[in-house]
Short mmCIF file of C-alpha atoms in Angstrom, two decimals:
data_model
loop_
_atom_site.label_atom_id
_atom_site.label_comp_id
_atom_site.label_asym_id
_atom_site.label_seq_id
_atom_site.Cartn_x
_atom_site.Cartn_y
_atom_site.Cartn_z
CA ASP A 13 0.00 0.00 0.00
CA VAL A 14 1.05 3.54 -0.67
CA LYS A 15 2.01 5.44 2.42
CA VAL A 16 1.84 9.22 2.49
CA THR A 17 3.05 10.63 5.79
CA GLN A 18 2.53 14.17 6.98
CA SER A 19 4.87 15.23 9.73
CA SER A 20 2.28 16.65 12.12
CA ARG A 21 -1.40 15.97 12.78
CA TYR A 22 -1.91 19.20 14.71
CA LEU A 23 0.12 22.38 14.66
CA VAL A 24 -0.35 25.74 16.34
CA LYS A 25 1.67 28.76 15.19
CA ARG A 26 1.57 32.51 15.57
CA THR A 27 0.86 35.20 13.02
CA GLY A 28 3.95 36.18 11.09
CA GLU A 29 5.84 32.94 11.71
CA LYS A 30 7.36 30.94 8.88
CA VAL A 31 5.70 27.53 8.89
CA PHE A 32 6.87 24.32 7.26
CA LEU A 33 4.57 21.39 6.56
CA GLU A 34 6.33 18.22 5.50
CA CYS A 35 5.06 15.32 3.43
CA VAL A 36 6.83 12.09 2.52
CA GLN A 37 5.66 9.27 0.24
CA ASP A 38 7.22 5.84 -0.01
CA MET A 39 6.15 4.68 -3.48
CA ASP A 40 8.51 6.62 -5.72
CA HIS A 41 5.61 8.64 -7.13
CA GLU A 42 6.45 11.42 -9.53
CA ASN A 43 3.53 13.68 -8.67
CA MET A 44 2.82 15.29 -5.32
CA PHE A 45 0.16 17.78 -4.25
CA TRP A 46 -0.81 20.12 -1.46
CA TYR A 47 -4.45 20.98 -0.77
CA ARG A 48 -6.26 22.88 1.90
CA GLN A 49 -9.68 21.82 3.07
CA ASP A 50 -12.19 24.28 4.49
CA PRO A 51 -15.86 23.77 5.42
CA GLY A 52 -18.17 24.46 2.50
CA LEU A 53 -15.28 24.88 0.07
CA GLY A 54 -14.09 21.31 -0.29
CA LEU A 55 -10.48 20.74 -1.30
CA ARG A 56 -8.55 23.45 -3.09
CA LEU A 57 -5.22 22.83 -4.76
CA ILE A 58 -2.39 25.04 -3.54
CA TYR A 59 0.62 23.68 -5.44
CA PHE A 60 1.71 20.50 -7.11
CA SER A 61 4.96 19.04 -8.34
CA TYR A 62 5.51 16.58 -11.17
CA ASP A 63 9.23 16.05 -10.62
CA VAL A 64 12.11 16.96 -8.37
CA LYS A 65 12.64 20.72 -8.28
CA MET A 66 9.57 21.25 -10.46
CA LYS A 67 6.44 22.98 -9.19
CA GLU A 68 3.21 24.34 -10.55
CA LYS A 69 0.72 26.73 -8.98
CA GLY A 70 -2.69 25.43 -8.17
CA ASP A 71 -5.85 27.41 -7.60
CA ILE A 72 -4.80 29.28 -4.44
CA PRO A 73 -0.99 29.65 -4.29
CA GLU A 74 -0.92 33.12 -2.73
CA GLY A 75 0.89 33.18 0.60
CA TYR A 76 2.44 29.75 0.05
CA SER A 77 5.55 28.30 -1.50
CA VAL A 78 6.79 24.74 -1.92
CA SER A 79 10.02 22.81 -2.10
CA ARG A 80 10.79 19.47 -3.70
CA GLU A 81 14.48 18.69 -3.32
CA LYS A 82 13.98 14.93 -3.23
CA LYS A 83 11.43 12.80 -5.03
CA GLU A 84 9.85 11.43 -1.87
CA ARG A 85 9.47 14.74 -0.02
CA PHE A 86 7.26 17.73 -0.76
CA SER A 87 7.22 20.66 1.65
CA LEU A 88 4.64 23.41 1.93
CA ILE A 89 5.88 26.72 3.32
CA LEU A 90 3.84 29.55 4.73
CA GLU A 91 6.22 32.47 4.39
CA SER A 92 4.46 34.66 6.96
CA ALA A 93 1.51 32.88 8.52
CA SER A 94 -1.80 34.68 8.78
CA THR A 95 -5.01 33.76 10.57
CA ASN A 96 -6.81 33.09 7.28
CA GLN A 97 -4.40 30.23 6.70
CA THR A 98 -5.90 28.30 9.59
CA SER A 99 -7.10 25.14 7.86
CA MET A 100 -6.67 21.44 7.30
CA TYR A 101 -3.80 20.76 4.92
CA LEU A 102 -3.71 17.55 2.90
CA CYS A 103 -0.78 16.13 0.96
CA ALA A 104 -1.22 13.60 -1.84
CA SER A 105 0.88 11.70 -4.34
CA LYS A 106 0.28 9.68 -7.46
CA GLN A 107 2.06 7.96 -10.31
CA GLY A 108 1.06 8.29 -13.92
CA SER A 109 -1.88 9.77 -15.73
CA ASN A 110 -5.47 8.89 -14.81
CA GLN A 111 -4.30 7.30 -11.58
CA PRO A 112 -5.91 8.15 -8.25
CA GLN A 113 -4.14 10.29 -5.72
CA HIS A 114 -3.18 8.83 -2.37
CA PHE A 115 -3.62 11.11 0.63
CA GLY A 116 -1.94 11.60 3.96
CA ASP A 117 -3.94 11.98 7.18
CA GLY A 118 -3.76 15.75 7.08
CA THR A 119 -2.31 18.49 9.27
CA ARG A 120 -4.74 20.70 11.14
CA LEU A 121 -2.97 24.05 11.35
CA SER A 122 -4.12 26.86 13.62
CA ILE A 123 -2.63 30.32 13.29
CA LEU A 124 -3.18 32.48 16.36
CA GLY B 8 -13.81 23.86 -17.91
CA ASN B 9 -13.75 20.93 -15.55
CA SER B 10 -15.96 20.79 -12.49
CA VAL B 11 -17.81 18.43 -10.18
CA THR B 12 -21.16 19.09 -8.52
CA GLN B 13 -22.40 16.86 -5.75
CA MET B 14 -25.48 17.01 -3.60
CA GLU B 15 -25.25 19.19 -0.57
CA GLY B 16 -25.43 17.59 2.79
CA PRO B 17 -25.62 16.79 5.45
CA VAL B 18 -27.37 13.51 4.85
CA THR B 19 -28.72 11.62 7.84
CA LEU B 20 -29.93 8.04 7.47
CA SER B 21 -30.95 5.25 9.74
CA GLU B 22 -28.87 2.09 9.77
CA GLU B 23 -29.71 -0.30 6.88
CA ALA B 24 -31.25 2.49 4.79
CA PHE B 25 -30.45 2.90 1.11
CA LEU B 26 -27.93 5.59 0.23
CA THR B 27 -27.62 7.71 -2.89
CA ILE B 28 -25.25 10.65 -3.17
CA ASN B 29 -25.59 12.42 -6.49
CA CYS B 30 -22.59 13.58 -8.48
CA THR B 31 -22.54 15.23 -11.89
CA TYR B 32 -19.57 16.54 -13.77
CA THR B 33 -18.52 18.88 -16.54
CA ALA B 34 -15.51 17.89 -18.58
CA THR B 35 -14.35 17.48 -22.14
CA GLY B 36 -13.88 14.01 -23.52
CA TYR B 37 -13.85 11.08 -21.15
CA PRO B 38 -12.55 11.92 -17.70
CA SER B 39 -11.71 9.33 -15.06
CA LEU B 40 -14.09 9.48 -12.10
CA PHE B 41 -13.51 8.76 -8.43
CA TRP B 42 -15.22 8.66 -5.07
CA TYR B 43 -13.14 9.39 -2.01
CA VAL B 44 -14.18 8.98 1.63
CA GLN B 45 -12.90 10.93 4.62
CA TYR B 46 -13.55 9.46 8.06
CA PRO B 47 -13.46 11.81 11.06
CA GLY B 48 -9.97 13.08 11.77
CA GLU B 49 -8.39 11.34 8.79
CA GLY B 50 -7.25 12.10 5.28
CA LEU B 51 -9.04 11.05 2.12
CA GLN B 52 -9.15 7.42 1.04
CA LEU B 53 -9.97 6.23 -2.43
CA LEU B 54 -13.30 4.40 -2.28
CA LEU B 55 -13.85 3.46 -5.93
CA LYS B 56 -13.13 4.58 -9.46
CA ALA B 57 -14.26 4.23 -13.07
CA THR B 58 -12.22 5.18 -16.09
CA LYS B 59 -14.61 4.81 -19.02
CA ALA B 60 -18.27 5.08 -19.87
CA ASP B 61 -20.55 2.37 -18.41
CA ASP B 62 -17.83 1.18 -16.03
CA LYS B 63 -19.06 0.35 -12.56
CA GLY B 64 -16.74 0.95 -9.64
CA SER B 65 -17.44 -0.93 -6.42
CA ASN B 66 -15.89 -1.35 -3.00
CA LYS B 67 -17.14 -2.12 0.54
CA GLY B 68 -20.72 -2.41 -0.71
CA PHE B 69 -20.62 0.98 -2.43
CA GLU B 70 -21.18 1.27 -6.18
CA ALA B 71 -21.12 4.00 -8.79
CA THR B 72 -21.67 3.76 -12.54
CA TYR B 73 -20.04 6.09 -15.06
CA ARG B 74 -22.92 7.50 -17.10
CA LYS B 75 -21.65 9.47 -20.05
CA GLU B 76 -25.12 10.36 -21.34
CA THR B 77 -26.09 12.06 -18.09
CA THR B 78 -22.53 13.05 -17.06
CA SER B 79 -23.15 11.45 -13.68
CA PHE B 80 -21.40 9.17 -11.21
CA HIS B 81 -23.85 8.70 -8.36
CA LEU B 82 -22.71 6.80 -5.29
CA GLU B 83 -25.05 4.11 -3.92
CA LYS B 84 -25.11 1.61 -1.12
CA GLY B 85 -27.95 -0.76 -0.39
CA SER B 86 -27.67 -0.88 3.40
CA VAL B 87 -25.60 1.67 5.28
CA GLN B 88 -23.93 1.09 8.63
CA VAL B 89 -22.97 3.47 11.41
CA SER B 90 -19.34 2.97 10.39
CA ASP B 91 -20.13 4.54 6.99
CA SER B 92 -20.54 7.94 8.64
CA ALA B 93 -18.01 10.14 6.85
CA VAL B 94 -17.63 12.85 4.23
CA TYR B 95 -17.78 11.63 0.64
CA PHE B 96 -16.09 13.45 -2.23
CA CYS B 97 -16.69 12.95 -5.93
CA ALA B 98 -13.73 13.84 -8.15
CA LEU B 99 -12.48 13.66 -11.73
CA ILE B 100 -9.24 13.68 -13.67
CA PRO B 101 -9.73 15.25 -17.11
CA PHE B 102 -9.15 13.25 -20.24
CA GLY B 103 -5.58 13.46 -21.42
CA GLY B 104 -3.92 12.57 -18.17
CA ALA B 105 -3.79 15.88 -16.44
CA ASN B 106 -2.36 15.65 -12.98
CA ASN B 107 -5.06 17.57 -11.18
CA LEU B 108 -8.04 16.11 -9.43
CA PHE B 109 -11.16 18.27 -9.52
CA PHE B 110 -13.23 17.74 -6.39
CA GLY B 111 -16.80 18.32 -5.45
CA THR B 112 -17.41 20.10 -2.16
CA GLY B 113 -18.15 16.89 -0.26
CA THR B 114 -21.28 15.39 1.28
CA ARG B 115 -21.37 14.58 4.97
CA LEU B 116 -23.20 11.36 5.79
CA THR B 117 -24.34 10.50 9.29
CA VAL B 118 -25.83 7.08 9.95
CA ILE B 119 -27.78 6.68 13.18
CA PRO B 120 -28.44 3.33 14.88
#
């Protein structure tokens, strides 16, 4: 089974802090994704990566950046956290076209 | 463009009731279609999928049939259990192998004993 591991289940940070969310997958997948999930809005794509050091903006990239230095690891960075970035963050990976994405358990991030 | 519309919840059913969660989509060509389930406090899990017209995906007693003529992929289960309480998401990958999944907004199901 594919395993996608997010480094934290719950995280509390303060406004203005730089926040790192880490995601690791163990199936050598080429594609990795970061979403945020908010009530009534479903999942919205922040960024994705289709290869090491490659990244593409999703629907809501503002206020975020990403890093993919190794194939198995995809990091989401909040450069200067704000309260409107309080959310559930979900990482996913997949291999190949038309294949389903496999999700981690999510990180519930609160910005105070 | 590509989009998914699913019925708004929440849906509350008694145990052993029949479940239908409607999902319709807009896409060019023949997208691949998916249902994901999210149990409380967890990430999303793939429940079932269908990659071409008239395909039926099934898993854990859930079924959905890819209907090209009605652009629908409704999720059904004949007899729900309390353990089925979760949020269900319909999603598609556009034809041509794009990387992105397009999600519906999710439908919360609560099954009461």
